[in-house]
Amino acid sequence: MKYREFAEACERISQVTKRLEIRSFLSEFLRKLDPEDIPPALYMLQGQLRPEYEGVELGVGDALVLKALATAAHMDEGRLKEEVRATGDMGESAFKVLSGRQVLEEGRPLELSETYDTLRKIGSTTGEGSQEGKTGAIAILLTRTSPVEAKHLVRFLLGKLRLGVKEMTLLDALAEIYGEGDFKLARGTIENAFNMDPDLGEIGTLLREGGLKGLEAVTVALGKPVRPMLAERERSLQEVLDRMGGKMALEYKYDGLRVQVHVDRDGNVKIFSRRLEDLSSQFPDVVAALKGAFRTLPVIVEGECVPVDPETGELRPFQEISRRRGRKYDLERIATEIPVEVFLFDLLLEGTESLLPKPYPERRERLEKLTRTSSAVDFATREIVSELPEAERFFQKALTDGCEGVVAKSLAPDSRYKAGGRGFLWIKYKREYTQELSDTIDAVIVGAYRGRGKRAQWYGAFLMALYDPDRECFSTLCKVGTGFDEETLASLTQRLTNAALTARPPSVESGFAPDVWVDPEIVLELRGAELSLSPVHTAATGLIREGYGLALRFPRFTGRLRDDKGAEEATTVGEAVRMYTSQVRHVEEPPKP
Ligand code: ATP
């Protein structure tokens, strides 16, 4: 396929807002692709070069792209800068300045695969002279593009393609192509495969080669993070026990960082976060501790990485481990200052065997058999219980030991590991549930308000939203300005200033107009007094009552930035509805309309 067709597809998608229209357009477009173009197209539509977990980056900034564009357009850099300032979008400027240029009609039009290969090369260029090399390669690409191609190429290079094409939309489009009339079945099959193999390019290729049957080959694989299984909630331990059929395993719910550990045959360790990012380089001490921890290799195990007091072995607050995230330097010093321990709770692969279909009791037993524990690697504390008093005692013990609660796990024969699924095979029960408010809520910043008085130099409050997976949008829950210290406000202000938009992003639904809008990206953990029905906030609109959404009353920031969660992993409107209905009492019930 020619790159031009790809760019025209981007143009079209950026003008359509209806999800169904985008889906059918995408499926039409994906159908037309040559087999070798499937992976590049699937990555590039999401603004990526490879699946996110590989962490591949282009390593080009605004200045570099501006220089390349100026060269391609034979334009003075200063004038081009002015032009970009006027449009606020270098892609749009590229379209404009190249529209006046004679396209090299005789030049060979760019192929999609050729563009992709060049971009990959640009991404892997490092070292001395690499910046010049990258600028030159981009300038050459731009001399061969038409204005519309240049527009989307520039946006891609700057990481601002912003088509709003999410993984889930692409799965929808693939299901439309390969569903053979049964969209729902196909969608489920494709998502299941994708939960085990998060490489959409590979899923697309398997589908092209063998249709839905082709996905039967997908299994857990070393080096590819499996989407984590998640837990549901219940409001009392009695309800947890009932839901589990009167008998269950209770494990400590550690408050740390969930890690999925892949150890290959030679003992090489990779650690992935809950969001499937590779954390290995940030935790050299954990890598070292896990290297020799298993009697069988390869393995994939899961656990929670928690800060511990090296003197007493006691668990420390979660906040300490967040100081270790995202670091590139001083790793050894910080590892000694903030030592951590990994508490393992699941086994996903042993040798070449996937353990996903096996029931939890077997997975846990095999995990215990193959692991050598040490001061840095242990198992999640657990107990099998069938009586409420036993469960209550274990829960209290978990709290005393510094955990945030317990996770109940089903012992049933069908208690398989459900990659990427939130369900009742695992149920979490936390300390907060024993108080009036039910739980913390992870909400996403979609807008910000300028601070006043002492806070005048920063943004002082934020418009927060929840994710609605069915409608693929973010709808507002509250405005929060409490619980922030100055350091946090300063760093949030800096992040948000870089991302500020003048118009509401299409994925956000809101009845409020903050001073600036931002794309939903930053997740904050909030606590509040209650969830109440709201005529102005849009979260869960109409799900509980016609004309009302949900709002968090008296919200405050807990101090915990959930950088380990992507915007779509924030609390969903569905979860909020469950939290609302399980509240002890519903305040401010407005009269039925
Ligand atoms: P929360 O904010 O309540 O931690 P979450 O949305 O991050 O919730 P959930 O699936 O709802 O994730 O809660 C399960 C999380 O608890 C896991 O992702 C994991 O990080 C953590 N956890 C701690 N101990 C355990 C355990 N023994 N078994 C499973 N998960 C555990």
Coordinates of C-alpha atoms and ligand atoms in Angstrom, one line a residue:
M1 CA 0.0 0.0 0.0
K2 CA 1.1 3.5 -0.7
Y3 CA 1.8 5.7 2.3
R4 CA -0.6 8.2 0.8
E5 CA -3.6 5.9 1.3
F6 CA -2.6 5.5 4.9
A7 CA -2.3 9.3 5.4
E8 CA -5.7 9.8 3.7
A9 CA -7.2 7.2 6.1
C10 CA -5.7 9.3 9.0
E11 CA -7.3 12.4 7.5
R12 CA -10.7 10.8 7.2
I13 CA -10.5 9.3 10.7
S14 CA -9.6 12.6 12.3
Q15 CA -12.8 14.1 10.8
V16 CA -15.1 11.4 12.0
T17 CA -16.4 11.3 15.6
K18 CA -18.9 8.5 15.6
R19 CA -17.4 5.3 16.9
L20 CA -19.3 3.0 14.6
E21 CA -18.4 5.0 11.6
I22 CA -14.7 4.9 12.5
R23 CA -15.0 1.2 13.1
S24 CA -16.5 0.4 9.7
F25 CA -14.1 2.7 8.0
L26 CA -11.2 1.0 9.7
S27 CA -12.4 -2.4 8.8
E28 CA -12.7 -1.4 5.2
F29 CA -9.2 0.1 5.3
L30 CA -7.6 -2.9 7.0
R31 CA -9.2 -5.3 4.5
K32 CA -7.3 -3.5 1.7
L33 CA -3.9 -3.9 3.3
D34 CA -1.2 -6.2 1.8
P35 CA -0.2 -8.9 4.4
E36 CA 3.1 -7.2 5.1
D37 CA 1.5 -3.9 5.8
I38 CA -0.8 -5.2 8.5
P39 CA 1.5 -4.9 11.5
P40 CA 2.9 -1.4 10.5
A41 CA -0.6 -0.1 9.9
L42 CA -2.0 -1.5 13.2
Y43 CA 0.9 0.1 15.1
M44 CA 1.0 3.4 13.3
L45 CA -2.7 4.0 13.6
Q46 CA -2.1 4.1 17.3
G47 CA 0.9 6.4 16.9
Q48 CA 3.4 3.7 17.6
L49 CA 6.1 1.8 15.9
R50 CA 5.9 -1.4 18.0
P51 CA 3.6 -2.7 20.7
E52 CA 3.8 -0.4 23.7
Y53 CA 5.5 -2.9 26.0
E54 CA 8.6 -2.9 23.9
G55 CA 9.1 0.8 24.7
V56 CA 10.4 1.7 21.2
E57 CA 10.7 5.4 20.8
L58 CA 11.5 7.6 17.8
G59 CA 13.7 9.9 19.9
V60 CA 12.9 13.1 17.8
G61 CA 11.8 16.4 19.3
D62 CA 10.0 19.4 17.9
A63 CA 13.2 21.3 17.0
L64 CA 14.5 18.4 15.0
V65 CA 11.3 17.9 13.0
L66 CA 11.0 21.7 12.4
K67 CA 14.5 21.7 11.0
A68 CA 13.7 18.7 8.7
L69 CA 10.5 20.4 7.5
A70 CA 12.3 23.7 6.8
T71 CA 14.8 21.8 4.7
A72 CA 12.2 19.9 2.8
A73 CA 10.1 23.1 2.2
H74 CA 13.1 25.2 1.4
M75 CA 12.1 27.6 4.0
D76 CA 13.8 29.7 6.6
E77 CA 13.5 28.0 10.1
G78 CA 12.5 31.2 11.8
R79 CA 9.6 31.8 9.4
L80 CA 8.5 28.3 9.8
K81 CA 8.5 28.6 13.5
E82 CA 6.2 31.7 13.2
E83 CA 3.9 29.7 11.0
V84 CA 3.8 26.8 13.5
R85 CA 3.1 29.3 16.3
A86 CA 0.1 30.6 14.3
T87 CA -1.5 27.1 13.7
G88 CA -0.4 25.5 17.0
D89 CA 0.1 22.3 15.1
M90 CA 3.2 21.5 13.1
G91 CA 1.3 18.9 11.1
E92 CA -1.1 21.6 9.9
S93 CA 1.8 23.9 9.1
A94 CA 3.5 21.1 7.1
F95 CA 0.3 20.8 5.1
K96 CA 0.2 24.5 4.5
V97 CA 3.8 25.1 3.6
L98 CA 4.1 22.1 1.4
S99 CA 0.8 22.9 -0.4
G100 CA 2.6 25.7 -2.2
R101 CA 5.4 23.3 -3.3
Q102 CA 5.6 21.4 -6.5
V103 CA 5.3 17.7 -5.4
L104 CA 8.0 15.7 -7.0
E105 CA 5.6 14.1 -9.5
E106 CA 8.3 12.1 -11.1
G107 CA 9.6 10.9 -7.7
R108 CA 8.5 7.4 -6.6
P109 CA 5.5 7.7 -4.2
L110 CA 6.3 6.5 -0.7
E111 CA 5.2 3.0 0.2
L112 CA 3.7 2.4 3.7
S113 CA 6.3 -0.3 4.4
E114 CA 9.1 1.9 3.2
T115 CA 8.0 4.8 5.5
Y116 CA 7.7 2.4 8.4
D117 CA 11.1 0.9 7.8
T118 CA 12.6 4.4 7.7
L119 CA 10.9 5.4 10.9
R120 CA 12.2 2.3 12.6
K121 CA 15.7 3.1 11.4
I122 CA 15.3 6.7 12.7
G123 CA 14.2 5.2 16.1
S124 CA 17.2 3.0 16.3
T125 CA 19.8 5.6 15.4
T126 CA 21.8 6.6 18.4
G127 CA 25.2 8.0 19.3
E128 CA 27.3 10.8 17.8
G129 CA 25.8 12.5 14.8
S130 CA 22.5 10.7 15.2
Q131 CA 20.5 14.0 15.4
E132 CA 21.9 15.1 12.0
G133 CA 21.2 11.7 10.6
K134 CA 17.6 11.7 11.8
T135 CA 17.0 15.2 10.5
G136 CA 18.4 14.2 7.1
A137 CA 16.3 11.1 6.9
I138 CA 13.1 12.9 7.9
A139 CA 13.8 15.7 5.4
I140 CA 14.2 13.2 2.6
L141 CA 10.9 11.5 3.6
L142 CA 9.2 14.9 3.6
T143 CA 10.5 15.9 0.1
R144 CA 8.6 12.8 -1.2
T145 CA 5.3 13.5 0.5
S146 CA 2.2 15.3 -0.6
P147 CA 0.8 17.9 1.9
V148 CA -1.6 15.5 3.5
E149 CA 1.1 12.8 3.9
A150 CA 3.4 15.4 5.4
K151 CA 0.7 16.5 7.9
H152 CA 0.2 13.0 9.3
L153 CA 3.9 12.1 9.1
V154 CA 4.8 15.2 11.1
R155 CA 2.1 14.5 13.7
F156 CA 3.3 10.9 14.0
L157 CA 6.9 12.0 14.4
L158 CA 5.9 14.3 17.2
G159 CA 3.8 11.7 18.9
K160 CA 0.7 13.8 18.2
L161 CA -1.2 11.7 15.7
R162 CA -4.2 11.8 18.0
L163 CA -6.6 9.8 15.9
G164 CA -8.3 8.5 18.9
V165 CA -8.0 5.0 17.5
K166 CA -7.6 2.9 20.6
E167 CA -6.6 -0.8 20.8
M168 CA -10.3 -1.6 21.5
T169 CA -11.5 0.2 18.3
L170 CA -9.0 -1.8 16.3
L171 CA -10.2 -5.1 17.9
D172 CA -13.7 -4.0 16.9
A173 CA -12.6 -3.4 13.3
L174 CA -10.8 -6.8 13.2
A175 CA -13.9 -8.5 14.6
E176 CA -16.0 -6.9 11.9
I177 CA -13.7 -8.3 9.2
Y178 CA -13.2 -11.8 10.6
G179 CA -16.5 -12.3 12.5
E180 CA -18.3 -14.1 9.6
G181 CA -21.6 -12.6 10.8
D182 CA -21.0 -13.2 14.5
F183 CA -19.4 -10.0 15.6
K184 CA -19.7 -10.7 19.3
L185 CA -18.1 -14.1 19.2
A186 CA -15.3 -12.8 17.1
R187 CA -14.7 -9.8 19.3
G188 CA -14.5 -12.0 22.4
T189 CA -12.1 -14.5 20.7
I190 CA -9.8 -11.7 19.4
E191 CA -9.8 -9.9 22.8
N192 CA -8.9 -13.2 24.6
A193 CA -6.0 -13.7 22.3
F194 CA -4.9 -10.1 22.6
N195 CA -5.0 -10.4 26.4
M196 CA -2.4 -13.2 26.2
D197 CA -0.4 -11.7 23.3
P198 CA -0.5 -7.9 23.5
D199 CA 1.1 -7.5 20.0
L200 CA -1.7 -6.3 17.8
G201 CA 0.5 -6.6 14.7
E202 CA 0.9 -10.3 15.4
I203 CA -2.8 -10.8 16.1
G204 CA -3.6 -9.0 12.8
T205 CA -1.2 -11.3 10.9
L206 CA -2.6 -14.5 12.5
L207 CA -6.1 -13.4 11.6
R208 CA -5.1 -12.7 8.0
E209 CA -3.4 -16.0 7.7
G210 CA -5.9 -18.3 9.4
G211 CA -9.0 -16.2 10.4
L212 CA -10.3 -16.8 14.0
K213 CA -8.9 -20.3 13.9
G214 CA -5.5 -18.8 13.4
L215 CA -5.8 -17.3 16.9
E216 CA -5.9 -20.8 18.5
A217 CA -2.1 -20.7 18.2
V218 CA -1.9 -17.8 20.6
T219 CA -0.6 -18.7 24.1
V220 CA 1.4 -17.2 26.9
A221 CA 4.9 -16.5 25.7
L222 CA 8.1 -15.5 27.4
G223 CA 9.0 -11.8 26.9
K224 CA 5.4 -10.9 26.1
P225 CA 3.5 -9.5 29.1
V226 CA 0.1 -11.1 29.7
R227 CA -2.6 -8.7 30.6
P228 CA -3.2 -9.1 34.4
M229 CA -6.2 -10.8 35.9
L230 CA -8.1 -8.3 38.1
A231 CA -10.4 -8.6 41.2
E232 CA -14.0 -7.6 41.8
R233 CA -15.2 -6.1 45.1
E234 CA -17.8 -7.1 47.7
R235 CA -18.9 -4.9 50.6
S236 CA -18.6 -7.5 53.4
L237 CA -16.5 -10.6 54.1
Q238 CA -19.7 -12.5 54.5
E239 CA -20.7 -11.6 51.0
V240 CA -17.3 -12.6 49.7
L241 CA -17.6 -16.0 51.4
D242 CA -21.1 -16.5 50.0
R243 CA -20.0 -15.5 46.5
M244 CA -17.1 -18.1 46.8
G245 CA -19.5 -20.9 47.7
G246 CA -18.6 -21.1 51.4
K247 CA -14.9 -21.9 51.0
M248 CA -12.0 -19.8 49.6
A249 CA -8.4 -18.9 49.8
L250 CA -7.6 -15.5 51.4
E251 CA -4.3 -13.9 50.5
Y252 CA -2.8 -10.7 51.9
K253 CA -3.5 -7.8 49.6
Y254 CA -0.1 -6.1 49.6
D255 CA 0.1 -2.4 48.8
G256 CA 2.9 -2.2 46.3
L257 CA 3.6 -2.6 42.6
R258 CA 2.2 -5.5 40.7
V259 CA 5.0 -7.3 38.8
Q260 CA 4.9 -10.0 36.2
V261 CA 8.3 -11.7 36.1
H262 CA 9.5 -13.5 33.0
V263 CA 12.7 -15.6 33.5
D264 CA 14.1 -17.3 30.4
R265 CA 16.0 -20.6 30.2
D266 CA 19.3 -18.8 30.9
G267 CA 18.1 -17.0 33.9
N268 CA 17.6 -13.6 32.2
V269 CA 14.9 -11.7 34.0
K270 CA 12.3 -9.3 32.7
I271 CA 9.9 -7.5 34.9
F272 CA 6.7 -6.0 33.6
S273 CA 4.3 -3.6 35.3
R274 CA 0.5 -3.9 35.4
R275 CA 0.5 -1.6 32.4
L276 CA 2.9 -4.0 30.6
E277 CA 5.9 -1.6 30.8
D278 CA 9.3 -3.1 31.1
L279 CA 10.6 -2.2 34.6
S280 CA 13.6 -4.4 34.6
S281 CA 16.2 -1.6 34.4
Q282 CA 14.6 0.3 37.2
F283 CA 14.8 -2.6 39.7
P284 CA 18.3 -4.3 39.3
D285 CA 18.0 -5.6 42.9
V286 CA 14.7 -7.4 42.2
V287 CA 16.1 -8.8 38.9
A288 CA 19.1 -10.1 40.8
A289 CA 16.9 -11.7 43.6
L290 CA 14.7 -13.4 41.0
K291 CA 17.5 -14.7 38.8
G292 CA 18.2 -17.8 40.9
A293 CA 14.8 -18.1 42.6
F294 CA 13.3 -20.8 40.4
R295 CA 14.0 -24.5 40.2
T296 CA 12.5 -24.8 36.7
L297 CA 13.1 -22.4 33.8
P298 CA 11.6 -20.7 31.9
V299 CA 8.8 -19.4 34.1
I300 CA 6.4 -16.5 34.3
V301 CA 5.2 -15.6 37.8
E302 CA 3.3 -12.8 39.3
G303 CA 3.5 -11.0 42.6
E304 CA 3.5 -7.7 44.4
C305 CA 6.7 -5.7 44.9
V306 CA 6.5 -4.0 48.3
P307 CA 8.9 -1.7 50.2
V308 CA 10.2 -3.3 53.4
D309 CA 12.1 -2.2 56.5
P310 CA 15.5 -3.9 56.1
E311 CA 15.9 -3.9 59.9
T312 CA 12.6 -5.5 60.9
G313 CA 11.3 -7.0 57.6
E314 CA 8.1 -5.1 58.2
L315 CA 6.1 -3.7 55.2
R316 CA 6.5 0.0 54.5
P317 CA 3.9 2.4 52.9
F318 CA 3.4 2.1 49.2
Q319 CA 4.5 5.8 48.6
E320 CA 8.1 4.7 49.2
I321 CA 8.3 2.4 46.2
S322 CA 6.9 5.2 44.0
R323 CA 10.2 7.0 44.6
R324 CA 11.9 4.2 42.8
R325 CA 9.7 4.4 39.6
G326 CA 10.9 6.0 36.4
R327 CA 14.5 6.4 37.7
K328 CA 17.5 6.1 35.4
Y329 CA 20.3 7.0 37.8
D330 CA 21.4 6.2 41.3
L331 CA 19.6 2.9 41.0
E332 CA 21.9 1.0 43.4
R333 CA 21.9 3.7 46.1
I334 CA 18.1 4.0 46.0
A335 CA 17.8 0.1 46.1
T336 CA 19.7 0.2 49.4
E337 CA 17.8 3.1 50.7
I338 CA 14.4 1.6 49.8
P339 CA 14.7 -2.2 49.7
V340 CA 11.8 -4.1 48.4
E341 CA 10.5 -7.7 48.6
V342 CA 8.5 -9.6 46.1
F343 CA 5.5 -11.6 47.3
L344 CA 4.6 -14.1 44.7
F345 CA 1.0 -15.2 44.2
D346 CA 0.6 -16.8 40.7
L347 CA 2.3 -18.9 38.1
L348 CA 1.5 -18.4 34.4
L349 CA 4.1 -20.5 32.6
E350 CA 6.3 -23.3 33.7
G351 CA 8.7 -24.7 31.1
T352 CA 6.7 -24.7 28.0
E353 CA 3.4 -25.3 29.7
S354 CA 0.9 -22.5 30.0
L355 CA -0.8 -22.6 33.4
L356 CA -3.6 -20.2 32.5
P357 CA -6.3 -22.9 32.1
K358 CA -5.3 -24.6 35.3
P359 CA -7.3 -23.9 38.5
Y360 CA -5.8 -21.6 41.1
P361 CA -5.0 -24.3 43.7
E362 CA -2.8 -26.1 41.2
R363 CA -1.1 -22.9 40.1
R364 CA -0.3 -21.9 43.6
E365 CA 0.9 -25.4 44.6
R366 CA 3.2 -25.6 41.6
L367 CA 4.5 -22.0 42.3
E368 CA 5.4 -23.0 45.8
K369 CA 7.2 -26.2 44.6
L370 CA 9.4 -24.4 42.1
T371 CA 10.4 -21.3 44.0
R372 CA 13.3 -20.9 46.3
T373 CA 12.4 -18.2 48.8
S374 CA 14.9 -15.7 50.2
S375 CA 14.9 -12.5 52.1
A376 CA 13.7 -10.7 48.9
V377 CA 11.4 -13.3 47.4
D378 CA 8.5 -15.0 49.3
F379 CA 4.9 -16.1 48.8
A380 CA 1.8 -14.0 49.5
T381 CA 0.6 -15.1 52.9
R382 CA -2.6 -17.1 52.6
E383 CA -5.1 -19.2 54.4
I384 CA -8.0 -21.4 53.3
V385 CA -11.1 -20.4 55.2
S386 CA -14.7 -21.5 55.3
E387 CA -16.0 -19.7 58.3
L388 CA -16.6 -15.9 58.8
P389 CA -14.7 -15.6 62.1
E390 CA -11.6 -17.2 60.5
A391 CA -11.9 -14.8 57.5
E392 CA -12.3 -11.8 59.9
R393 CA -9.3 -12.8 61.9
F394 CA -7.1 -13.2 58.8
F395 CA -8.3 -9.8 57.5
Q396 CA -7.4 -8.1 60.8
K397 CA -4.0 -9.8 60.7
A398 CA -3.4 -8.6 57.2
L399 CA -4.1 -5.0 58.3
T400 CA -1.8 -5.3 61.4
D401 CA 0.9 -6.6 59.1
G402 CA 0.7 -3.5 57.0
C403 CA -1.5 -4.7 54.1
E404 CA -4.5 -2.9 52.7
G405 CA -6.8 -5.9 53.0
V406 CA -7.2 -9.3 51.5
V407 CA -7.8 -10.8 48.1
A408 CA -10.2 -13.8 48.1
K409 CA -9.5 -16.4 45.5
S410 CA -11.8 -19.1 44.2
L411 CA -10.8 -22.7 44.7
A412 CA -13.3 -24.0 42.2
P413 CA -12.2 -26.3 39.3
D414 CA -12.9 -23.5 36.8
S415 CA -10.7 -21.0 38.7
R416 CA -8.5 -20.4 35.7
Y417 CA -6.3 -17.3 35.2
K418 CA -8.4 -14.9 33.2
A419 CA -5.9 -12.7 31.5
G420 CA -7.2 -9.1 31.3
G421 CA -10.4 -9.9 33.1
R422 CA -12.0 -8.4 36.2
G423 CA -14.3 -11.0 37.7
F424 CA -15.5 -12.7 40.9
L425 CA -12.8 -15.5 40.8
W426 CA -10.8 -12.9 42.7
I427 CA -12.5 -10.6 45.1
K428 CA -10.7 -7.8 47.0
Y429 CA -11.8 -6.6 50.3
K430 CA -10.1 -3.6 51.8
R431 CA -9.9 -1.7 55.0
E432 CA -11.8 1.3 53.7
Y433 CA -14.8 -0.9 53.2
T434 CA -15.3 -1.2 56.9
Q435 CA -15.7 2.6 57.1
E436 CA -18.5 4.6 55.6
L437 CA -16.8 5.3 52.2
S438 CA -16.3 2.3 50.1
D439 CA -13.0 2.6 48.3
T440 CA -10.5 5.0 46.6
I441 CA -11.3 5.9 43.1
D442 CA -8.7 6.3 40.3
A443 CA -9.8 9.2 38.2
V444 CA -8.2 10.8 35.2
I445 CA -7.3 14.5 34.8
V446 CA -9.2 16.0 31.8
G447 CA -8.8 19.6 32.6
A448 CA -7.2 22.1 35.0
Y449 CA -8.1 25.4 36.7
R450 CA -5.6 28.1 37.4
G451 CA -4.8 28.5 41.1
R452 CA -5.6 31.5 43.2
G453 CA -3.8 33.4 45.9
K454 CA -0.9 31.3 47.2
R455 CA -1.4 28.9 44.3
A456 CA -1.5 31.5 41.6
Q457 CA 1.6 30.2 39.9
W458 CA 0.2 26.7 39.4
Y459 CA -2.9 24.9 38.4
G460 CA -4.9 24.7 41.7
A461 CA -7.7 22.3 40.8
F462 CA -8.4 19.6 38.3
L463 CA -11.4 18.3 36.5
M464 CA -11.5 14.5 37.0
A465 CA -13.2 11.9 34.9
L466 CA -13.8 8.1 34.8
Y467 CA -13.4 5.9 31.8
D468 CA -16.5 4.5 30.1
P469 CA -15.2 1.4 28.1
D470 CA -18.6 0.8 26.4
R471 CA -18.6 4.3 24.9
E472 CA -14.9 4.8 24.8
C473 CA -15.0 8.1 26.4
F474 CA -14.1 9.9 29.7
S475 CA -16.9 11.4 31.7
T476 CA -16.5 13.8 34.6
L477 CA -16.9 12.8 38.2
C478 CA -15.6 15.8 40.2
K479 CA -13.4 18.8 40.5
V480 CA -10.6 18.3 43.0
G481 CA -8.3 20.8 44.7
T482 CA -7.7 19.3 48.1
G483 CA -4.9 17.1 49.2
F484 CA -2.1 18.4 47.0
D485 CA 1.2 19.7 48.3
E486 CA 3.2 22.4 46.6
E487 CA 5.7 20.0 45.0
T488 CA 2.9 17.9 43.4
L489 CA 1.1 21.0 42.2
A490 CA 4.3 22.3 40.6
S491 CA 5.1 19.0 38.9
L492 CA 1.5 18.5 37.7
T493 CA 1.5 22.1 36.4
Q494 CA 4.6 21.4 34.4
R495 CA 3.2 18.2 32.9
L496 CA -0.2 19.8 32.1
T497 CA 1.3 23.0 30.6
N498 CA 3.1 20.9 28.0
A499 CA -0.1 19.0 27.2
A500 CA -2.6 21.9 27.4
L501 CA -5.3 22.0 24.7
T502 CA -7.5 24.9 23.8
A503 CA -10.5 22.7 23.0
R504 CA -12.2 19.8 24.7
P505 CA -10.7 16.5 23.4
P506 CA -13.4 14.5 21.6
S507 CA -13.0 11.6 24.0
V508 CA -14.1 13.8 26.9
E509 CA -17.8 14.4 27.9
S510 CA -18.3 17.3 30.2
G511 CA -20.7 19.9 31.3
F512 CA -17.9 22.0 32.7
A513 CA -15.3 24.2 31.0
P514 CA -12.0 24.2 32.8
D515 CA -9.3 26.8 32.1
V516 CA -7.4 24.3 30.0
W517 CA -8.2 20.9 28.6
V518 CA -5.8 18.0 28.4
D519 CA -5.9 14.6 26.8
P520 CA -6.9 12.1 29.5
E521 CA -3.5 10.6 30.7
I522 CA -2.7 11.3 34.3
V523 CA -4.4 9.2 36.9
L524 CA -4.9 10.4 40.5
E525 CA -6.1 8.3 43.4
L526 CA -9.0 10.1 45.1
R527 CA -10.9 9.5 48.2
G528 CA -14.3 11.0 48.9
A529 CA -17.1 10.9 51.4
E530 CA -19.8 9.4 49.1
L531 CA -20.8 8.9 45.5
S532 CA -24.0 10.8 44.9
L533 CA -26.3 11.4 41.9
S534 CA -25.4 14.6 40.0
P535 CA -27.3 16.5 37.4
V536 CA -24.1 18.1 36.1
H537 CA -21.3 15.5 36.1
T538 CA -21.5 13.1 33.3
A539 CA -19.9 9.9 34.8
A540 CA -22.4 7.0 34.4
T541 CA -25.1 9.3 33.0
G542 CA -28.4 7.5 32.9
L543 CA -27.1 4.3 34.2
I544 CA -28.6 4.8 37.7
R545 CA -31.2 7.4 36.9
E546 CA -32.3 9.1 33.8
G547 CA -30.7 12.6 33.5
Y548 CA -28.2 12.0 36.4
G549 CA -24.6 11.2 36.5
L550 CA -22.4 10.3 39.4
A551 CA -20.3 12.7 41.5
L552 CA -17.7 12.1 44.2
R553 CA -18.6 14.3 47.2
F554 CA -15.8 16.0 49.1
P555 CA -13.1 14.6 47.0
R556 CA -9.5 14.8 48.0
F557 CA -6.2 13.6 46.4
T558 CA -4.7 10.8 48.5
G559 CA -1.2 11.8 47.5
R560 CA -0.9 8.8 45.2
L561 CA -0.3 9.5 41.5
R562 CA -1.2 6.3 39.7
D563 CA 1.5 6.4 37.1
D564 CA 1.2 2.6 37.0
K565 CA -2.2 2.9 35.4
G566 CA -3.1 4.2 32.0
A567 CA -6.2 6.4 31.6
E568 CA -8.2 3.4 30.4
E569 CA -7.2 1.5 33.5
A570 CA -8.7 4.1 35.8
T571 CA -11.9 3.2 37.6
T572 CA -14.6 2.6 35.1
V573 CA -18.1 4.0 35.2
G574 CA -19.3 0.5 35.7
E575 CA -17.2 0.1 38.8
A576 CA -18.4 3.4 40.1
V577 CA -22.0 2.3 39.6
R578 CA -21.3 -0.9 41.7
M579 CA -19.6 1.2 44.3
Y580 CA -22.6 3.5 44.4
T581 CA -25.1 0.7 44.7
S582 CA -23.1 -1.0 47.5
Q583 CA -22.9 2.2 49.6
V584 CA -24.6 1.9 52.9
R585 CA -26.9 4.9 52.2
H586 CA -27.3 7.1 49.3
V587 CA -27.1 10.7 50.1
E588 CA -29.0 13.5 48.5
E589 CA -31.3 11.3 46.5
P590 CA -32.9 13.8 44.2
P591 CA -36.6 13.4 43.5
K592 CA -37.3 11.2 40.5
P593 CA -37.6 13.4 37.4
Ligands
ATP1 P1 -6.6 -1.2 43.8 O1 -6.5 0.2 43.5 O2 -7.6 -1.6 44.8 O3 -5.2 -1.8 44.1 P2 -6.4 -2.1 41.2 O4 -7.4 -1.5 40.2 O5 -5.1 -1.5 41.2 O6 -7.1 -1.9 42.6 P3 -7.4 -4.7 41.4 O7 -7.4 -5.8 40.5 O8 -8.7 -4.1 41.7 O9 -6.3 -3.6 41.0 O10 -6.8 -5.2 42.8 C1 -5.9 -6.2 42.7 C2 -4.5 -5.7 42.9 O11 -4.1 -6.0 44.1 C3 -3.6 -6.4 41.9 O12 -3.5 -5.8 40.7 C4 -2.3 -6.5 42.7 O13 -1.5 -5.4 42.3 C5 -2.7 -6.3 44.1 N1 -2.4 -7.4 45.0 C6 -1.8 -7.4 46.2 N2 -1.7 -8.6 46.7 C7 -2.3 -9.5 45.9 C8 -2.6 -10.9 45.9 N3 -2.2 -11.6 46.9 N4 -3.2 -11.4 44.8 C9 -3.6 -10.6 43.8 N5 -3.4 -9.3 43.7 C10 -2.8 -8.7 44.8

